[in-house]
Short mmCIF file of C-alpha atoms in Angstrom, two decimals:
data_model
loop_
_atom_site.label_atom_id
_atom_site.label_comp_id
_atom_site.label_asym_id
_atom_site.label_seq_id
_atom_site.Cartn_x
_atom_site.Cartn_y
_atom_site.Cartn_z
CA UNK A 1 95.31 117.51 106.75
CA UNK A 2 96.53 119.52 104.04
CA UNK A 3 95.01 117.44 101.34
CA UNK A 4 96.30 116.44 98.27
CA UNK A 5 99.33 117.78 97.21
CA UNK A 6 100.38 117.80 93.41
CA UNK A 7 103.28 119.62 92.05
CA UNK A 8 104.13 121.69 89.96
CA UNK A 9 100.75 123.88 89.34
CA UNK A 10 102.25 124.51 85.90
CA UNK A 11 104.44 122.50 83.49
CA UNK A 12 105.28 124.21 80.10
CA UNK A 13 107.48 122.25 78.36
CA UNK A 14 108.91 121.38 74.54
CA UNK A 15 107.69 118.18 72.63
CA UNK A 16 110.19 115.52 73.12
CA UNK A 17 110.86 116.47 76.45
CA UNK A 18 110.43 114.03 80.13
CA UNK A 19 107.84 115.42 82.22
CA UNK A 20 107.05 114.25 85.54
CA UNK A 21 104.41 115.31 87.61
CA UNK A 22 104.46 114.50 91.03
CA UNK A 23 101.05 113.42 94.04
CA UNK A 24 101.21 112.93 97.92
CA UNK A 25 98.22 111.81 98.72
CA UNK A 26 96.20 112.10 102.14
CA UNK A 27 97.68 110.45 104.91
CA UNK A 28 96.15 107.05 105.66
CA UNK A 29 94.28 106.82 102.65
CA UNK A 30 95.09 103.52 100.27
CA UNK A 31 93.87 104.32 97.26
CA UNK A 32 95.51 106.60 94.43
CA UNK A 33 93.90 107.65 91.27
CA UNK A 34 95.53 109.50 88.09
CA UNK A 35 93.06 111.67 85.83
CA UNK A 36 92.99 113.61 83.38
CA UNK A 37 91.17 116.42 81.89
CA UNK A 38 90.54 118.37 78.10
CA UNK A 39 87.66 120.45 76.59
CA UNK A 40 87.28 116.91 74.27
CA UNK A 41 87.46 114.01 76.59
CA UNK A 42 86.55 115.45 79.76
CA UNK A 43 87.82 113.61 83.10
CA UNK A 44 89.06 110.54 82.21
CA UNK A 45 90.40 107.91 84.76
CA UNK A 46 94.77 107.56 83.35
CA UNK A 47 95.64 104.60 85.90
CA UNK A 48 94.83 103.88 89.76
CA UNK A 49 96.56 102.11 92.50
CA UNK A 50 95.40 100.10 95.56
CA UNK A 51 97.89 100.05 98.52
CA UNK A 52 101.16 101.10 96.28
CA UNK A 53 99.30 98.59 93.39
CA UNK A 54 98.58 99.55 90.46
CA UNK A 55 94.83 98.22 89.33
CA UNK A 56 93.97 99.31 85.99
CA UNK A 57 96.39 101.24 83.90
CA UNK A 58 93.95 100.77 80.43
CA UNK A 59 93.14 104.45 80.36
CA UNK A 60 97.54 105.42 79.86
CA UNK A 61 96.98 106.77 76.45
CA UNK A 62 100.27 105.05 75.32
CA UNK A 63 103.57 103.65 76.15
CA UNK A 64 104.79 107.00 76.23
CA UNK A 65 103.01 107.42 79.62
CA UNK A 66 103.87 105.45 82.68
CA UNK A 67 103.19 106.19 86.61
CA UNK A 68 104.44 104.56 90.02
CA UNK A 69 103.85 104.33 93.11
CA UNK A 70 107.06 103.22 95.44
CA UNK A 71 105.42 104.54 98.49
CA UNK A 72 101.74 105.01 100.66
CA UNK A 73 102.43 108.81 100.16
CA UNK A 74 103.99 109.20 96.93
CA UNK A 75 103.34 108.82 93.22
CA UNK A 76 104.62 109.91 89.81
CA UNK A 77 103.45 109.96 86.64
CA UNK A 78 105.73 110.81 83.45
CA UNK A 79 105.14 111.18 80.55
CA UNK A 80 108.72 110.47 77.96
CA UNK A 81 108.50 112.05 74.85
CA UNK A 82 105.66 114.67 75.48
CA UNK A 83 103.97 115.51 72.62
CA UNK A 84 101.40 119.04 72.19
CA UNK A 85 98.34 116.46 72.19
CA UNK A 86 99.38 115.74 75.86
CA UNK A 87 98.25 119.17 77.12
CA UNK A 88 95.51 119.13 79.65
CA UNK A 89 95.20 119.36 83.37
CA UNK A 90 96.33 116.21 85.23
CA UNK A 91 94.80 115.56 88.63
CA UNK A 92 95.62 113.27 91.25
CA UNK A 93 92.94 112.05 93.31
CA UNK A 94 92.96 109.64 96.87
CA UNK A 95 90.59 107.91 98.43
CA UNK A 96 90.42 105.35 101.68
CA UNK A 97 89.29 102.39 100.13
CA UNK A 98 85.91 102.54 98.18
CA UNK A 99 84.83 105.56 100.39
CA UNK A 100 85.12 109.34 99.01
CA UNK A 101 87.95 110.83 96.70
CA UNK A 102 89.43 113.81 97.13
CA UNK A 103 91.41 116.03 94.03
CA UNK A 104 94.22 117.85 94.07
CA UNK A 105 94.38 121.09 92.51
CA UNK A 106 95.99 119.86 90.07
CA UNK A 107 98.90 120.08 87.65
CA UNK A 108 98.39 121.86 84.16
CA UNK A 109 100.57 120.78 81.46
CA UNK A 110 101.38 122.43 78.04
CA UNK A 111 103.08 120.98 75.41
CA UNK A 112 104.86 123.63 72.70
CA UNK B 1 80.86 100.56 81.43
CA UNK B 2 78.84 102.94 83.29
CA UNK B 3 77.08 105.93 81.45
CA UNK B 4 76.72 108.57 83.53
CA UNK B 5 75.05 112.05 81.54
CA UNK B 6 74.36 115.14 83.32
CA UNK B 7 71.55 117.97 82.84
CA UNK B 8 71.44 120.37 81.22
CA UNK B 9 74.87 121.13 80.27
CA UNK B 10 74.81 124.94 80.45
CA UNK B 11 72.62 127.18 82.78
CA UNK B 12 72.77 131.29 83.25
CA UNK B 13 70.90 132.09 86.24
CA UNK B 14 70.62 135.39 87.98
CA UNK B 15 71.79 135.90 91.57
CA UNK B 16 69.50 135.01 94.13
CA UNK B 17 67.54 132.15 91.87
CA UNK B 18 67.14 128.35 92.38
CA UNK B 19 68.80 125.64 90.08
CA UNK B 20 68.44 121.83 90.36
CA UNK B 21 71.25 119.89 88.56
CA UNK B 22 70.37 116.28 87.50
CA UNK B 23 72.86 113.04 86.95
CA UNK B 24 71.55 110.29 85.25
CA UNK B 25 73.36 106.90 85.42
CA UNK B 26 73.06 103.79 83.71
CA UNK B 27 73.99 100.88 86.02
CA UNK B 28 73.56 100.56 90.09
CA UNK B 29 76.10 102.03 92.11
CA UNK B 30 77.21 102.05 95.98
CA UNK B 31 78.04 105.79 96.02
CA UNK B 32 77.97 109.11 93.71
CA UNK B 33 79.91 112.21 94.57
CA UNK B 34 79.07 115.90 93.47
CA UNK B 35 81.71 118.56 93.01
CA UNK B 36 82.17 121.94 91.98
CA UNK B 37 85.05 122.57 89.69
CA UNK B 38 85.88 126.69 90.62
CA UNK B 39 86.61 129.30 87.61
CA UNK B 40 90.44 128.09 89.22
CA UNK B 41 90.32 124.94 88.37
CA UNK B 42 89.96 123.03 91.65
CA UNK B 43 87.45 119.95 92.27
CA UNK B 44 86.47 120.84 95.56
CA UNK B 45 83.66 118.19 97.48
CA UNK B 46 80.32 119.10 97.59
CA UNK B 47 78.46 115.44 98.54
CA UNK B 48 78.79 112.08 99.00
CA UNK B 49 75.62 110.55 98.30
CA UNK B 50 75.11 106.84 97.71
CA UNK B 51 71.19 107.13 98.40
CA UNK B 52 68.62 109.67 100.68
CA UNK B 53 69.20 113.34 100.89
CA UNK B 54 72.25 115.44 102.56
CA UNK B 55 71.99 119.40 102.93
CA UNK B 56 74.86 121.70 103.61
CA UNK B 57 73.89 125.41 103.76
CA UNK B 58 72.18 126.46 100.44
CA UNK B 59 72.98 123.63 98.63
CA UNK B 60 71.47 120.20 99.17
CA UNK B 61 71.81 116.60 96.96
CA UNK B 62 69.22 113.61 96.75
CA UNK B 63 70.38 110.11 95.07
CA UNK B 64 67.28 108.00 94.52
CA UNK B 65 69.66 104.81 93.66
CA UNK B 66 66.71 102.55 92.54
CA UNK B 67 65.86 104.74 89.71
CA UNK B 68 69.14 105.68 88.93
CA UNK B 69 69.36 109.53 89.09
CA UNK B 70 70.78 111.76 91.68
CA UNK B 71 69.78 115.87 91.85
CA UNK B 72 71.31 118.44 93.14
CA UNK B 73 69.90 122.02 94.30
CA UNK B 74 71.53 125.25 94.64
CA UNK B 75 69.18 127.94 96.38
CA UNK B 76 69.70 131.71 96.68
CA UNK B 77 72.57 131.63 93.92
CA UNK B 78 75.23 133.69 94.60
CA UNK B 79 78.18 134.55 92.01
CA UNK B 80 80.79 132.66 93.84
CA UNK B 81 78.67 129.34 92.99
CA UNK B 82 79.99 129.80 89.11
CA UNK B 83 81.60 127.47 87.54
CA UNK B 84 80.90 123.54 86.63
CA UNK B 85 79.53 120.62 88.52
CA UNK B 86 80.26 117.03 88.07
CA UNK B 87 78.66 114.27 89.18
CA UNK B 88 81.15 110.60 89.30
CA UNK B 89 79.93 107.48 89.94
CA UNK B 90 82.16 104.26 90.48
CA UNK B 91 82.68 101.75 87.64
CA UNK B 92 81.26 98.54 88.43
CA UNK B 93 83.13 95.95 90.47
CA UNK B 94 86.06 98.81 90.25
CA UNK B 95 86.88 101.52 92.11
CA UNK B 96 87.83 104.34 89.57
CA UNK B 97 84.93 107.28 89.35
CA UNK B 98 83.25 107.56 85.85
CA UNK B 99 82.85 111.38 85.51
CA UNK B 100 79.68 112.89 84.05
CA UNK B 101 80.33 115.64 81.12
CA UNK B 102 79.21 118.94 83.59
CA UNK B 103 77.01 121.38 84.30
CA UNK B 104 78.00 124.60 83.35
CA UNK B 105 76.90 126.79 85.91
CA UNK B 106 76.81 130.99 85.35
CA UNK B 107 75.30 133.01 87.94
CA UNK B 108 74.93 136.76 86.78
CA UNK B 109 74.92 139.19 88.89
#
């Protein structure tokens, strides 16, 4: 299996522009999870789905921030207007059920 | 929630010494994971270690669950084994990992 598979590596962008970053998750697994990760916070939990679901979205910093999930091996999360505070490194993460998650490599976004 | 704090946070070694890494967390859990985040940037698996002891190669975990702490040993440290280590633990009666705040690892050469 080739993992989990995040795109792009690297997202430079403007403040006030849409940015989507995109996850495929392993195949089989049910479970999705959105993190994400600064020198201040550390790796904090965004949102997480069960079986396309989404469970807990309290950690979505703001409105500006939303994610789906419209399919078992496929999930977005975008973030409309960025802002520089938004820079960090986003992972996506997928597990198969309560059993072990596996990370991405990840997506690292800056804000200018 | 969950408190999960890890030990100590930075730690410069020489190559070819012995480390043990400690997670401390505040609440019973069914599982902990260890992983070792690369100079790159990647969160690549190391265990997955509700309770007892798992070894692969030099490295080697123990979770005693009852008193809340899980350990993890590096021997024979090599350079490539830079970088930070996380332990996560899963929120209670949720599924989402609580992330410790890291072990820095250097290992000089």
């Amino acid at each position: 299996d080739a993992g989990v598979i995040q795109s792009p590596r690297h997202e430079v962008t403007e403040m006030g522009q849409e940015v989507t970053l995109r996850c495929k998750p392993i195949s089989g697994h049910n479970s999705l999870f959105w993190y994400r990760q600064t020198m201040m916070r550390g790796l904090e939990l965004l949102i997480y789905f069960n079986n396309n679901v989404p469970i807990d979205d309290s950690g979505m910093p703001e409105d500006r921030f939303s994610a789906k999930m419209p399919n078992a091996s496929f999930s977005t999360l975008k973030i409309q207007p960025s802002e520089p505070r938004d820079s960090a490194v986003y992972f996506c993460a997928s597990s198969l059920r309560r059993s072990e998650a596996f990370f991405g490599q990840g997506t690292r976004l800056t804000v200018v | 929630g969950i408190q999960v704090e890890q030990s100590p946070p930075d730690l410069i070694l020489q190559e070819g010494a012995n480390s043990t890494l400690r997670c401390n967390f505040s609440d019973s859990v069914n599982n902990l994971q260890w992983f070792h985040q690369n100079p790159w940037g990647q969160l690549i698996n190391l265990f997955y270690i509700p309770s007892g002891t798992k070894q692969n190669g030099r490295l080697s975990a123990t979770t005693v669950a009852t008193e809340r702490y899980s350990l993890l040993y590096i021997s024979s440290s090599q350079t490539t084994d830079s970088g930070v280590y996380f332990c996560a633990v899963p929120s209670k009666g949720a599924q989402k990992l609580v992330f410790g705040q890291g072990t820095r690892l250097t290992i000089n050469p």
